[in-house]
Amino acid sequence: MNRPATSTPSARERILSCASALFYQKGINNVGINEIIACSDIARMTLYHHFKSKDDIVGAVLEQRMAQRQAGLLTAMGSARTARTKILAAFDYLSDIIDDNEFRGCAFINAAVELANPEHPGAALAAAHKQWMTLQFEQIARNAQWRDPALFGLQCQLLWDGATAAAQVACASKPARAARLAAATLIAAAQS
C-alpha cells in the first residue's frame, strides 16, 4: 500500500528557511550556527551534512532569494503589454515587497554591506542579482528602441535600490510610490 505524500520539509529546506528568516531579521553576522540548528530543529551533523560552513548557508540562502525575487519580477513585468507598463509593473512589484509587514530592506544590499569582502560568495551573488535586474530594465528599453538603454537600465536600478533603502530607513512605503513616479519620468525622457 502506498503511503500518502507528506508535506514535511526536508532538513535542508528547514535549514534554508530558518537561516533565510534569521539572516533577514537579525543580519547575517548576528546569527550563529547554533541558532540556525535550534530553529531548524536538526542535529549539528545534519547541518554539516548539507552545508560545509555558514558561508555555504549564506550562499544557498541568497541563491534561493535571488531565484524568488527574479521570478517575482519577471511575473510582474510579464503581465504587462508595453515597455512602459512593464517598467511601471516592476515598481508596483517593489511596492508590494515594501508593503510586506516583515520588510527589512533588500536582502542583497544588506548582505553586501554585512559581508564587506567583495570576494565572499554571498557578496558576489548580491552583485550578480543587481546586475541581472539592471539588464532586465535595459533589455526592455532596448526592445522598445528607447534612447540609451544601458543608462536607462542603470537609472531604474538606482531608483529601485534607492526606494528600497529609503523605505527601510523610514519604515514607510512612500519611497516606492515616488520611485514609480520617477520611473515614469525616465520613461518619457527615454522615449523622446
XYZ file of N, CA and C in Angstrom:
576
model
N 0.841 -1.187 0.000
C 0.000 0.000 0.000
C 0.887 1.251 0.000
N 0.578 2.180 -0.865
C 1.335 3.428 -0.938
C 0.953 4.345 0.198
N 1.974 4.953 0.769
C 1.712 5.939 1.824
C 1.410 7.283 1.170
N 0.540 8.054 1.791
C 0.265 9.388 1.225
C 1.520 10.254 1.325
N 1.679 11.092 0.336
C 2.825 12.008 0.334
C 2.696 12.986 1.487
N 3.805 13.239 2.139
C 3.791 14.197 3.242
C 4.331 15.526 2.744
N 3.965 16.557 3.431
C 4.454 17.883 3.051
C 5.492 18.372 4.051
N 6.077 17.441 4.809
C 7.114 17.806 5.757
C 8.363 18.246 5.004
N 8.851 19.453 5.292
C 10.041 19.915 4.580
C 11.268 19.093 4.976
N 12.173 18.934 4.040
C 13.409 18.208 4.313
C 14.272 19.013 5.280
N 15.284 18.366 5.831
C 16.203 19.059 6.745
C 16.852 20.243 6.027
N 17.272 20.042 4.793
C 17.894 21.125 4.023
C 16.930 22.293 3.843
N 15.675 21.997 3.519
C 14.672 23.060 3.357
C 14.452 23.806 4.670
N 14.424 23.081 5.790
C 14.242 23.730 7.102
C 15.438 24.618 7.429
N 16.629 24.126 7.142
C 17.828 24.932 7.396
C 17.773 26.225 6.589
N 17.483 26.111 5.302
C 17.431 27.299 4.447
C 16.330 28.256 4.866
N 15.175 27.715 5.204
C 14.057 28.564 5.622
C 14.394 29.321 6.902
N 14.913 28.606 7.881
C 15.275 29.253 9.149
C 16.407 30.252 8.955
N 17.443 29.848 8.248
C 18.583 30.746 8.037
C 18.155 31.994 7.282
N 17.317 31.822 6.274
C 16.844 32.967 5.493
C 16.107 33.956 6.377
N 15.186 33.454 7.182
C 14.415 34.326 8.076
C 15.320 34.991 9.108
N 16.212 34.219 9.705
C 17.096 34.775 10.734
C 18.054 35.809 10.150
N 18.667 35.500 9.014
C 19.591 36.451 8.395
C 18.869 37.750 8.053
N 17.648 37.641 7.539
C 16.901 38.830 7.125
C 16.455 39.647 8.333
N 16.024 38.970 9.388
C 15.533 39.671 10.581
C 16.658 40.264 11.420
N 17.730 39.512 11.591
C 18.781 39.902 12.533
C 20.077 40.354 11.888
N 20.278 39.985 10.642
C 21.547 40.253 9.976
C 22.406 39.003 9.980
N 23.138 38.807 8.918
C 23.960 37.606 8.754
C 24.971 37.470 9.880
N 25.649 38.553 10.207
C 26.708 38.488 11.218
C 26.181 38.283 12.637
N 24.893 38.504 12.855
C 24.308 38.347 14.187
C 23.675 36.979 14.415
N 23.786 36.111 13.436
C 23.191 34.780 13.538
C 24.307 33.739 13.494
N 24.305 32.866 14.494
C 25.312 31.813 14.544
C 24.748 30.469 14.111
N 25.641 29.543 13.904
C 25.259 28.187 13.510
C 24.326 27.556 14.544
N 24.599 27.760 15.820
C 23.762 27.155 16.864
C 22.315 27.637 16.778
N 22.120 28.897 16.450
C 20.768 29.436 16.316
C 20.057 28.826 15.110
N 20.782 28.636 14.035
C 20.194 28.002 12.847
C 19.817 26.557 13.160
N 20.675 25.855 13.875
C 20.402 24.464 14.254
C 19.162 24.388 15.134
N 19.081 25.267 16.126
C 17.924 25.262 17.039
C 16.638 25.585 16.292
N 16.675 26.592 15.449
C 15.485 26.994 14.694
C 15.034 25.890 13.745
N 16.007 25.210 13.140
C 15.710 24.161 12.154
C 15.293 22.849 12.795
N 15.532 22.729 14.098
C 15.217 21.504 14.841
C 15.922 20.294 14.214
N 17.230 20.453 14.058
C 18.058 19.394 13.468
C 19.290 19.182 14.345
N 20.000 18.119 14.084
C 21.271 17.862 14.761
C 22.387 18.607 14.035
N 23.437 18.922 14.771
C 24.590 19.625 14.201
C 25.153 18.865 12.988
N 25.254 17.556 13.100
C 25.796 16.756 11.994
C 24.900 16.834 10.755
N 23.603 16.986 10.964
C 22.687 17.122 9.827
C 22.983 18.412 9.074
N 23.213 19.482 9.821
C 23.547 20.746 9.173
C 24.823 20.594 8.358
N 25.847 19.989 8.968
C 27.123 19.860 8.266
C 27.088 18.803 7.165
N 26.098 17.958 7.178
C 25.899 17.034 6.061
C 25.460 17.807 4.809
N 24.657 18.838 5.024
C 24.120 19.621 3.901
C 24.995 20.822 3.535
N 25.679 21.401 4.508
C 26.473 22.617 4.283
C 27.807 22.497 5.013
N 28.883 22.872 4.345
C 30.211 22.787 4.954
C 30.437 23.889 5.984
N 29.787 25.038 5.784
C 30.059 26.191 6.645
C 28.882 27.158 6.612
N 28.960 28.152 7.466
C 27.951 29.212 7.454
C 27.989 29.958 6.125
N 29.170 30.144 5.572
C 29.278 30.815 4.270
C 28.502 30.061 3.195
N 28.533 28.737 3.257
C 27.762 27.934 2.299
C 26.261 28.156 2.493
N 25.839 28.293 3.741
C 24.421 28.554 4.024
C 24.037 29.930 3.493
N 24.886 30.914 3.739
C 24.629 32.272 3.232
C 24.470 32.241 1.714
N 25.371 31.562 1.038
C 25.290 31.473 -0.422
C 24.010 30.801 -0.883
N 23.635 29.704 -0.235
C 22.413 28.981 -0.617
C 21.166 29.819 -0.364
N 21.152 30.538 0.753
C 20.011 31.407 1.069
C 19.881 32.500 0.013
N 20.989 33.127 -0.348
C 20.932 34.202 -1.339
C 20.578 33.673 -2.725
N 21.048 32.469 -3.067
C 20.640 31.869 -4.340
C 19.135 31.643 -4.372
N 18.590 31.154 -3.265
C 17.150 30.907 -3.175
C 16.370 32.222 -3.254
N 16.822 33.225 -2.513
C 16.160 34.534 -2.554
C 16.246 35.155 -3.946
N 17.392 34.982 -4.596
C 17.570 35.532 -5.936
C 16.581 34.885 -6.904
N 16.442 33.583 -6.831
C 15.502 32.882 -7.716
C 14.070 33.365 -7.471
N 13.712 33.547 -6.202
C 12.359 34.012 -5.871
C 12.130 35.438 -6.348
N 13.098 36.306 -6.102
C 12.945 37.720 -6.497
C 12.896 37.845 -8.017
N 13.749 37.117 -8.714
C 13.763 37.197 -10.168
C 12.472 36.658 -10.752
N 11.967 35.572 -10.203
C 10.694 35.024 -10.683
C 9.567 36.023 -10.437
N 9.567 36.658 -9.272
C 8.537 37.644 -8.960
C 8.578 38.841 -9.893
N 9.783 39.326 -10.170
C 9.925 40.479 -11.069
C 9.508 40.120 -12.488
N 9.933 38.958 -12.957
C 9.560 38.535 -14.312
C 8.056 38.325 -14.438
N 7.438 37.793 -13.400
C 5.987 37.608 -13.415
C 5.278 38.954 -13.461
N 5.735 39.892 -12.625
C 5.120 41.223 -12.600
C 5.238 41.905 -13.954
N 6.412 41.876 -14.538
C 6.616 42.549 -15.826
C 5.991 41.764 -16.970
N 5.908 40.462 -16.833
C 5.357 39.617 -17.888
C 3.878 39.818 -18.123
N 3.183 40.315 -17.119
C 1.741 40.524 -17.270
C 1.422 41.830 -18.000
N 2.434 42.671 -18.203
C 2.233 43.948 -18.888
C 2.485 43.790 -20.387
N 1.830 44.636 -21.187
C 1.930 44.503 -22.646
C 2.953 45.437 -23.275
N 3.121 46.610 -22.758
C 4.027 47.578 -23.378
C 5.284 47.737 -22.526
N 6.315 48.298 -23.132
C 7.555 48.535 -22.393
C 7.295 49.450 -21.191
N 6.522 50.485 -21.401
C 6.215 51.420 -20.312
C 5.529 50.706 -19.165
N 4.502 49.921 -19.480
C 3.761 49.257 -18.400
C 4.591 48.150 -17.740
N 5.546 47.575 -18.463
C 6.447 46.578 -17.851
C 7.298 47.238 -16.763
N 7.872 48.386 -17.093
C 8.706 49.098 -16.114
C 7.869 49.517 -14.915
N 6.704 50.081 -15.170
C 5.849 50.515 -14.062
C 5.366 49.323 -13.232
N 5.145 48.189 -13.883
C 4.750 46.975 -13.147
C 5.871 46.523 -12.215
N 7.118 46.704 -12.639
C 8.252 46.368 -11.770
C 8.208 47.211 -10.500
N 7.886 48.494 -10.642
C 7.833 49.362 -9.466
C 6.580 49.102 -8.623
N 5.511 48.620 -9.251
C 4.349 48.171 -8.467
C 4.727 46.946 -7.635
N 5.515 46.061 -8.229
C 6.008 44.883 -7.509
C 6.878 45.314 -6.328
N 7.709 46.324 -6.538
C 8.524 46.853 -5.447
C 7.630 47.352 -4.313
N 6.550 48.036 -4.653
C 5.614 48.499 -3.619
C 5.056 47.326 -2.816
N 4.733 46.239 -3.507
C 4.227 45.050 -2.816
C 5.281 44.491 -1.854
N 6.527 44.475 -2.278
C 7.615 43.986 -1.422
C 7.734 44.856 -0.173
N 7.738 46.159 -0.389
C 7.922 47.101 0.713
C 6.729 47.090 1.659
N 5.542 46.853 1.134
C 4.340 46.838 1.975
C 4.229 45.604 2.866
N 5.066 44.602 2.630
C 5.056 43.398 3.457
C 5.435 43.766 4.895
N 4.692 43.259 5.857
C 4.934 43.577 7.274
C 6.328 43.176 7.751
N 6.942 42.202 7.102
C 8.263 41.726 7.526
C 9.400 42.385 6.735
N 9.088 43.402 5.937
C 10.100 44.075 5.122
C 11.196 44.660 6.002
N 12.426 44.341 5.650
C 13.604 44.887 6.334
C 14.692 45.208 5.316
N 14.281 45.846 4.237
C 15.229 46.257 3.219
C 15.501 45.175 2.202
N 16.496 45.411 1.409
C 16.902 44.479 0.355
C 17.890 43.473 0.939
N 17.545 42.204 0.882
C 18.423 41.161 1.422
C 19.788 41.169 0.737
N 19.828 41.574 -0.522
C 21.083 41.563 -1.277
C 21.979 42.737 -0.887
N 21.391 43.912 -0.731
C 22.167 45.064 -0.271
C 22.626 44.819 1.161
N 21.726 44.319 2.007
C 22.092 44.019 3.387
C 23.271 43.050 3.429
N 23.213 42.008 2.600
C 24.291 41.013 2.578
C 25.601 41.643 2.100
N 25.542 42.429 1.041
C 26.760 43.049 0.508
C 27.416 43.953 1.548
N 26.607 44.686 2.299
C 27.138 45.575 3.329
C 27.735 44.761 4.480
N 27.012 43.752 4.913
C 27.484 42.953 6.044
C 28.715 42.124 5.710
N 28.753 41.560 4.534
C 29.840 40.652 4.200
C 31.131 41.401 3.897
N 31.017 42.628 3.460
C 32.145 43.542 3.230
C 33.137 43.049 2.176
N 33.560 41.810 2.245
C 34.535 41.289 1.292
C 33.839 41.013 -0.038
N 34.184 41.752 -1.103
C 33.503 41.546 -2.386
C 33.754 40.169 -2.996
N 34.737 39.444 -2.473
C 35.018 38.101 -2.979
C 34.238 37.013 -2.246
N 33.537 37.379 -1.192
C 32.690 36.400 -0.494
C 31.616 35.931 -1.474
N 31.318 34.637 -1.512
C 30.299 34.150 -2.460
C 28.950 34.865 -2.317
N 28.582 35.239 -1.111
C 27.321 35.957 -0.907
C 27.349 37.349 -1.506
N 28.477 38.040 -1.366
C 28.613 39.378 -1.955
C 28.581 39.282 -3.477
N 29.209 38.249 -4.004
C 29.202 38.043 -5.460
C 27.783 37.769 -5.962
N 27.007 36.998 -5.211
C 25.613 36.734 -5.597
C 24.789 38.015 -5.552
N 25.013 38.829 -4.524
C 24.284 40.097 -4.418
C 24.585 40.977 -5.624
N 25.847 41.075 -5.996
C 26.237 41.883 -7.156
C 25.643 41.316 -8.444
N 25.657 39.999 -8.568
C 25.096 39.364 -9.768
C 23.601 39.624 -9.883
N 22.912 39.599 -8.747
C 21.466 39.860 -8.778
C 21.187 41.293 -9.228
N 21.928 42.238 -8.694
C 21.718 43.643 -9.075
C 22.042 43.850 -10.559
N 23.067 43.192 -11.038
C 23.414 43.297 -12.462
C 22.294 42.687 -13.309
N 21.739 41.561 -12.874
C 20.644 40.924 -13.603
C 19.455 41.878 -13.697
N 19.123 42.541 -12.579
C 17.988 43.469 -12.592
C 18.239 44.630 -13.550
N 19.429 45.190 -13.489
C 19.775 46.293 -14.392
C 19.606 45.857 -15.846
N 20.053 44.657 -16.160
C 19.939 44.149 -17.531
C 18.488 43.923 -17.951
N 17.619 43.573 -17.000
C 16.200 43.413 -17.339
C 15.602 44.747 -17.771
N 15.888 45.795 -16.988
C 15.394 47.128 -17.347
C 16.002 47.586 -18.683
N 17.292 47.334 -18.842
C 17.978 47.716 -20.077
C 17.378 46.998 -21.287
N 17.091 45.729 -21.151
C 16.572 44.955 -22.278
C 15.186 45.456 -22.711
N 14.376 45.836 -21.742
C 13.060 46.387 -22.080
C 13.240 47.669 -22.896
N 14.144 48.529 -22.448
C 14.403 49.781 -23.174
C 14.977 49.502 -24.566
N 15.860 48.526 -24.652
C 16.471 48.181 -25.947
C 15.405 47.660 -26.912
N 14.541 46.766 -26.433
C 13.479 46.217 -27.281
C 12.506 47.298 -27.745
N 12.307 48.300 -26.902
C 11.402 49.397 -27.254
C 12.097 50.477 -28.083
N 13.396 50.306 -28.285
C 14.213 51.252 -29.041
C 14.230 52.640 -28.402
N 14.286 52.636 -27.066
C 14.413 53.892 -26.346
C 15.867 54.338 -26.391
N 16.041 55.614 -26.125
C 17.373 56.214 -26.129
C 18.208 55.663 -24.966
N 19.453 55.331 -25.215
C 20.467 54.908 -24.239
C 19.944 53.842 -23.249
N 19.650 52.650 -23.752
C 19.093 51.593 -22.905
C 19.955 51.234 -21.693
N 21.289 51.253 -21.855
C 22.161 50.901 -20.725
C 22.014 51.916 -19.595
N 21.978 53.187 -19.940
C 21.790 54.228 -18.921
C 20.406 54.095 -18.285
N 19.403 53.848 -19.102
C 18.044 53.689 -18.582
C 17.988 52.525 -17.587
N 18.606 51.405 -17.927
C 18.608 50.250 -17.032
C 19.251 50.568 -15.704
N 20.385 51.251 -15.750
C 21.074 51.633 -14.519
C 20.240 52.616 -13.705
N 19.610 53.570 -14.371
C 18.774 54.547 -13.661
C 17.605 53.862 -12.956
N 16.986 52.912 -13.627
C 15.872 52.183 -12.993
C 16.360 51.403 -11.783
N 17.533 50.780 -11.920
C 18.083 50.019 -10.793
C 18.393 50.943 -9.618
N 18.931 52.109 -9.914
C 19.210 53.080 -8.850
C 17.924 53.546 -8.174
N 16.874 53.760 -8.958
C 15.580 54.119 -8.369
C 15.073 53.010 -7.454
N 15.162 51.771 -7.940
C 14.701 50.602 -7.177
C 15.446 50.514 -5.834
N 16.786 50.550 -5.924
C 17.581 50.409 -4.705
C 17.417 51.601 -3.770
N 17.340 52.801 -4.334
C 17.132 53.988 -3.503
C 15.806 53.944 -2.776
N 14.755 53.535 -3.468
C 13.436 53.431 -2.833
C 13.445 52.361 -1.750
N 14.121 51.264 -2.018
C 14.205 50.187 -1.031
C 14.910 50.662 0.230
N 16.049 51.317 0.060
C 16.804 51.814 1.215
C 16.016 52.880 1.976
N 15.400 53.795 1.256
C 14.618 54.853 1.910
C 13.430 54.266 2.663
N 12.784 53.264 2.086
C 11.650 52.625 2.754
C 12.100 51.894 4.011
N 13.279 51.291 3.966
C 13.804 50.588 5.140
C 14.088 51.581 6.261
N 14.716 52.690 5.930
C 15.072 53.684 6.937
C 13.819 54.363 7.501
N 12.882 54.707 6.623
C 11.683 55.445 7.037
C 10.574 54.542 7.554
N 10.700 53.228 7.336
C 9.626 52.287 7.695
C 8.304 52.730 7.069
N 8.379 53.084 5.789
C 7.199 53.568 5.076
C 7.280 53.161 3.617
N 6.133 53.126 2.975
C 6.105 52.707 1.565
C 6.104 53.888 0.592
N 6.070 55.098 1.094
C 6.034 56.276 0.234
C 7.194 56.332 -0.761
N 8.424 55.929 -0.394
C 9.516 55.964 -1.377
C 9.263 55.098 -2.614
N 8.552 53.997 -2.479
C 8.262 53.149 -3.643
C 7.338 53.873 -4.613
N 6.364 54.589 -4.084
C 5.460 55.354 -4.953
C 6.211 56.490 -5.646
N 7.113 57.129 -4.910
C 7.919 58.203 -5.505
C 8.834 57.648 -6.598
N 9.395 56.460 -6.388
C 10.262 55.839 -7.397
C 9.459 55.508 -8.644
N 8.223 55.076 -8.474
C 7.379 54.764 -9.638
C 7.131 56.021 -10.465
N 6.858 57.134 -9.791
C 6.661 58.405 -10.498
C 7.935 58.821 -11.221
N 9.084 58.648 -10.556
C 10.361 58.982 -11.194
C 10.624 58.066 -12.389
N 10.243 56.800 -12.290
C 10.404 55.873 -13.427
C 9.565 56.319 -14.620
N 8.372 56.827 -14.356
C 7.534 57.334 -15.454
C 8.214 58.508 -16.141
N 8.871 59.359 -15.382
C 9.622 60.486 -15.955
C 10.811 59.988 -16.775
N 11.516 58.978 -16.262
C 12.628 58.389 -17.014
C 12.151 57.788 -18.337
N 11.005 57.127 -18.290
C 10.451 56.523 -19.494
C 10.152 57.598 -20.540
N 9.505 58.674 -20.099
C 9.160 59.767 -21.031
C 10.427 60.341 -21.664
N 11.472 60.501 -20.855
C 12.735 61.044 -21.387
C 13.388 60.066 -22.352
N 13.328 58.769 -22.040
C 13.946 57.755 -22.896
C 13.194 57.587 -24.222
N 11.911 57.867 -24.213
C 11.092 57.727 -25.428
C 11.286 58.887 -26.387
N 11.700 60.042 -25.858
C 11.781 61.246 -26.707
C 13.011 61.244 -27.594
